[in-house]
Short mmCIF file of C-alpha atoms and ligand atoms in Angstrom, two decimals:
data_model
loop_
_atom_site.label_atom_id
_atom_site.label_comp_id
_atom_site.label_asym_id
_atom_site.label_seq_id
_atom_site.Cartn_x
_atom_site.Cartn_y
_atom_site.Cartn_z
CA MET F 18 -203.83 -143.74 24.58
CA LYS F 19 -202.50 -144.95 21.21
CA LEU F 20 -202.88 -143.76 17.66
CA TYR F 21 -203.36 -146.26 14.84
CA ASP F 22 -201.35 -144.65 12.07
CA GLY F 23 -201.28 -145.13 8.32
CA GLY F 24 -197.87 -143.81 7.26
CA ARG F 25 -197.87 -141.62 4.16
CA ALA F 26 -201.65 -141.55 3.69
CA PRO F 27 -203.09 -138.03 4.02
CA ASN F 28 -205.65 -138.49 6.81
CA PRO F 29 -203.26 -140.08 9.30
CA ARG F 30 -200.78 -137.32 8.43
CA ARG F 31 -203.36 -134.69 9.37
CA ILE F 32 -203.28 -135.98 12.94
CA ARG F 33 -199.52 -136.24 13.14
CA ILE F 34 -199.20 -132.61 11.98
CA PHE F 35 -201.92 -131.53 14.42
CA MET F 36 -200.12 -133.25 17.31
CA ALA F 37 -196.76 -131.78 16.26
CA GLU F 38 -198.22 -128.26 16.24
CA LYS F 39 -199.44 -128.77 19.81
CA GLY F 40 -196.41 -130.72 21.03
CA ILE F 41 -198.52 -133.80 21.82
CA GLU F 42 -196.84 -137.19 21.86
CA VAL F 43 -198.90 -140.36 21.67
CA PRO F 44 -197.53 -143.84 20.92
CA LEU F 45 -198.15 -144.78 17.29
CA VAL F 46 -199.33 -148.21 16.18
CA PRO F 47 -198.31 -148.53 12.53
CA ILE F 48 -200.93 -150.19 10.35
CA ASP F 49 -199.57 -151.38 7.00
CA MET F 50 -202.31 -150.41 4.60
CA THR F 51 -200.50 -151.87 1.59
CA ALA F 52 -200.71 -155.23 3.38
CA MET F 53 -204.41 -154.46 4.03
CA GLU F 54 -203.91 -154.58 7.80
CA HIS F 55 -206.77 -152.08 8.14
CA LYS F 56 -209.13 -154.78 6.82
CA THR F 57 -208.28 -157.39 9.45
CA PRO F 58 -210.99 -158.49 11.92
CA GLU F 59 -208.91 -156.98 14.75
CA PHE F 60 -208.80 -153.53 13.19
CA THR F 61 -212.40 -153.77 11.95
CA ALA F 62 -213.45 -154.30 15.57
CA LEU F 63 -211.82 -150.96 16.37
CA ASN F 64 -213.21 -149.08 13.36
CA PRO F 65 -215.93 -150.80 11.34
CA PHE F 66 -215.27 -148.34 8.49
CA GLN F 67 -211.73 -149.81 8.18
CA ARG F 68 -210.17 -146.38 7.88
CA LEU F 69 -207.21 -144.62 9.46
CA PRO F 70 -206.44 -142.77 11.65
CA ALA F 71 -208.05 -144.13 14.82
CA LEU F 72 -207.29 -143.12 18.38
CA GLU F 73 -207.78 -145.67 21.17
CA LEU F 74 -208.20 -144.21 24.65
CA ASP F 75 -206.98 -145.94 27.81
CA ASP F 76 -210.50 -147.18 28.59
CA GLY F 77 -210.75 -148.82 25.16
CA MET F 78 -212.99 -146.19 23.55
CA VAL F 79 -212.04 -145.57 19.92
CA ILE F 80 -212.31 -142.23 18.13
CA SER F 81 -211.95 -142.25 14.37
CA GLU F 82 -212.41 -139.43 11.82
CA SER F 83 -209.49 -137.05 11.77
CA VAL F 84 -211.55 -133.98 12.71
CA ALA F 85 -213.09 -135.80 15.70
CA ILE F 86 -209.63 -136.87 16.90
CA SER F 87 -208.34 -133.33 16.41
CA ARG F 88 -211.26 -131.88 18.38
CA TYR F 89 -210.52 -134.31 21.21
CA PHE F 90 -206.90 -133.12 21.33
CA GLU F 91 -208.01 -129.48 21.12
CA GLU F 92 -210.14 -129.97 24.25
CA LEU F 93 -207.29 -131.63 26.14
CA TYR F 94 -204.60 -129.23 24.93
CA PRO F 95 -206.21 -125.91 23.97
CA ASP F 96 -202.92 -124.11 23.20
CA PRO F 97 -202.18 -123.15 20.54
CA PRO F 98 -205.80 -123.06 19.37
CA LEU F 99 -206.12 -124.78 16.00
CA PHE F 100 -209.91 -124.53 15.67
CA GLY F 101 -209.97 -120.73 15.81
CA THR F 102 -210.94 -118.30 18.55
CA GLY F 103 -214.15 -116.35 19.09
CA ALA F 104 -217.45 -116.93 17.34
CA VAL F 105 -216.40 -115.61 13.94
CA GLY F 106 -212.90 -117.08 14.09
CA LYS F 107 -214.18 -120.57 14.93
CA ALA F 108 -216.79 -120.36 12.17
CA GLN F 109 -214.14 -119.30 9.65
CA VAL F 110 -211.90 -122.22 10.57
CA GLU F 111 -214.83 -124.65 10.38
CA MET F 112 -215.85 -123.27 6.99
CA TRP F 113 -212.40 -123.40 5.43
CA ASN F 114 -211.60 -126.78 6.94
CA ARG F 115 -214.78 -128.26 5.49
CA ARG F 116 -214.07 -126.60 2.15
CA ALA F 117 -210.54 -128.02 2.10
CA ASP F 118 -211.81 -131.44 3.15
CA LEU F 119 -214.89 -131.80 0.96
CA HIS F 120 -213.81 -129.72 -2.04
CA LEU F 121 -210.15 -130.68 -2.25
CA LEU F 122 -208.99 -133.64 -0.15
CA VAL F 123 -211.95 -135.84 -1.09
CA VAL F 124 -211.68 -134.67 -4.72
CA VAL F 125 -207.92 -135.33 -5.03
CA MET F 126 -208.36 -138.72 -3.34
CA ALA F 127 -211.09 -139.61 -5.86
CA ALA F 128 -208.85 -138.57 -8.77
CA PHE F 129 -206.12 -140.85 -7.42
CA ARG F 130 -208.18 -143.79 -6.25
CA HIS F 131 -210.39 -144.05 -9.32
CA THR F 132 -207.54 -143.86 -11.85
CA HIS F 133 -204.52 -145.55 -10.28
CA PRO F 134 -204.06 -149.27 -11.08
CA ALA F 135 -202.81 -149.94 -7.54
CA MET F 136 -206.15 -148.78 -6.16
CA VAL F 137 -208.29 -151.33 -7.99
CA GLU F 138 -208.82 -153.42 -4.85
CA TRP F 139 -209.40 -150.35 -2.68
CA GLU F 140 -211.98 -148.50 -4.73
CA VAL F 141 -214.64 -151.00 -5.70
CA PRO F 142 -215.97 -150.35 -8.26
CA GLN F 143 -213.11 -148.26 -9.62
CA ILE F 144 -214.59 -145.80 -12.12
CA PRO F 145 -211.78 -144.10 -14.08
CA ALA F 146 -214.19 -141.57 -15.63
CA TRP F 147 -215.09 -140.38 -12.11
CA GLY F 148 -211.40 -140.01 -11.30
CA GLU F 149 -210.89 -137.90 -14.43
CA ALA F 150 -213.99 -135.82 -13.64
CA ASN F 151 -212.44 -134.85 -10.32
CA ARG F 152 -209.27 -133.32 -11.82
CA PRO F 153 -210.94 -130.06 -13.00
CA ARG F 154 -212.82 -129.88 -9.69
CA ALA F 155 -209.49 -129.89 -7.83
CA LEU F 156 -208.21 -127.08 -10.07
CA ALA F 157 -211.36 -125.02 -9.46
CA THR F 158 -210.98 -125.37 -5.69
CA MET F 159 -207.31 -124.41 -5.83
CA LYS F 160 -208.24 -121.19 -7.65
CA ILE F 161 -210.71 -120.31 -4.88
CA MET F 162 -208.09 -121.08 -2.24
CA ASP F 163 -205.61 -118.88 -4.12
CA ASP F 164 -208.09 -115.99 -4.13
CA GLN F 165 -208.65 -116.38 -0.38
CA LEU F 166 -204.90 -116.42 0.26
CA ALA F 167 -204.49 -113.11 -1.58
CA ALA F 168 -206.04 -111.44 1.47
CA SER F 169 -204.85 -113.56 4.37
CA GLU F 170 -201.67 -115.22 5.55
CA PHE F 171 -203.36 -118.52 6.35
CA ILE F 172 -206.41 -120.05 4.74
CA ALA F 173 -208.84 -119.13 7.53
CA GLY F 174 -207.28 -115.81 8.51
CA ASP F 175 -204.23 -114.54 10.38
CA ASP F 176 -203.53 -117.71 12.34
CA PHE F 177 -202.46 -121.22 11.39
CA SER F 178 -205.33 -123.67 11.93
CA ILE F 179 -206.59 -127.16 11.22
CA ALA F 180 -207.84 -125.81 7.88
CA ASP F 181 -204.21 -125.22 6.84
CA ILE F 182 -203.38 -128.80 7.81
CA THR F 183 -206.20 -130.19 5.68
CA LEU F 184 -205.20 -127.98 2.77
CA LEU F 185 -201.52 -128.94 3.12
CA VAL F 186 -202.11 -132.69 3.02
CA SER F 187 -204.44 -132.22 0.04
CA ILE F 188 -201.88 -130.19 -1.91
CA ASP F 189 -199.11 -132.65 -1.07
CA PHE F 190 -201.31 -135.46 -2.37
CA LEU F 191 -201.73 -133.80 -5.80
CA LYS F 192 -198.58 -135.48 -7.10
CA LEU F 193 -199.90 -139.00 -6.51
CA ALA F 194 -203.14 -138.01 -8.23
CA ARG F 195 -201.09 -136.60 -11.14
CA ILE F 196 -202.58 -133.14 -10.77
CA GLN F 197 -200.33 -130.07 -11.02
CA MET F 198 -200.74 -126.91 -9.02
CA PRO F 199 -201.05 -124.20 -11.72
CA GLU F 200 -198.02 -121.86 -11.91
CA GLU F 201 -200.20 -118.77 -11.80
CA LEU F 202 -201.59 -119.55 -8.33
CA GLY F 203 -198.93 -117.43 -6.64
CA ASN F 204 -200.79 -116.96 -3.35
CA LEU F 205 -201.31 -120.69 -2.94
CA ARG F 206 -197.64 -121.29 -3.79
CA ARG F 207 -196.51 -118.68 -1.25
CA TRP F 208 -198.74 -120.26 1.41
CA HIS F 209 -197.59 -123.80 0.52
CA ALA F 210 -193.91 -122.86 0.87
CA ALA F 211 -194.61 -121.21 4.24
CA VAL F 212 -196.61 -124.05 5.81
CA SER F 213 -194.24 -126.68 4.37
CA SER F 214 -191.36 -125.00 6.19
CA ARG F 215 -193.03 -125.44 9.59
CA PRO F 216 -191.43 -128.30 11.55
CA SER F 217 -194.85 -129.99 11.85
CA ALA F 218 -194.99 -130.51 8.07
CA LYS F 219 -192.35 -133.24 8.42
CA ALA F 220 -194.76 -135.31 10.49
N1 GSH B 311 -213.03 -139.08 6.84
C1 GSH B 311 -211.98 -139.93 7.34
C2 GSH B 311 -211.24 -140.51 6.16
C3 GSH B 311 -210.27 -141.60 6.58
C4 GSH B 311 -209.65 -142.28 5.36
O1 GSH B 311 -210.25 -142.37 4.29
N2 GSH B 311 -208.43 -142.78 5.56
C5 GSH B 311 -207.77 -143.50 4.49
C6 GSH B 311 -206.29 -143.20 4.53
S1 GSH B 311 -205.98 -141.50 4.01
C7 GSH B 311 -207.99 -144.98 4.68
O2 GSH B 311 -207.91 -145.45 5.79
N3 GSH B 311 -208.25 -145.71 3.59
C8 GSH B 311 -208.42 -147.13 3.65
C9 GSH B 311 -209.29 -147.65 2.54
O3 GSH B 311 -209.76 -146.86 1.72
O4 GSH B 311 -209.46 -148.85 2.49
C10 GSH B 311 -211.05 -139.14 8.26
O5 GSH B 311 -211.09 -137.90 8.21
O6 GSH B 311 -210.33 -139.72 9.07
#
């Protein structure tokens, strides 16, 4: 098994954090995205969407999409559970992970990719107005996350889960998108300090 990795980019980092939480070690194959290595014919044959991360199994099968890769690892290594436990717990994790993914990570990425000059060749067509439109959407999601964290230690309840990983990489990507976490979101700040201090956050 080997993991095609994309360095500082948020989606590859989701998998490295997930693996660190479970103590999984898989050889990494670094793909230099700034050199557009993810657009080569060789990598395109592995993932026609030309996106990272991608996990290649020993029989040559390739799994891309960070949640799909995470689910694969969860099946192989169930402890600690990162997709929740029990019917309600699993549904809560799914709900908050999708919310973090679709309402924050995708939104922050759009704010960055549609406004940053370095992203002109990546986001075609680059539409700066769309990037700007996503900034208030990110702020609105953060407020909802802050409200949720007033009542629970982690975003989907009492236990750390994949939803916290998705939220963490999204929050850490705010800086590149030039979005600030509002001072008044004390619950989100408390949560961010706590999850950032976990050893896995260094992954
Ligand atoms: N939904 C995918 C998103 C993967 C993705 O967009 N990865 C980015 C890096 S964070 C990428 O490979 N971008 C390359 C590009 O846009 O050309 C996942 O969850 O893995």
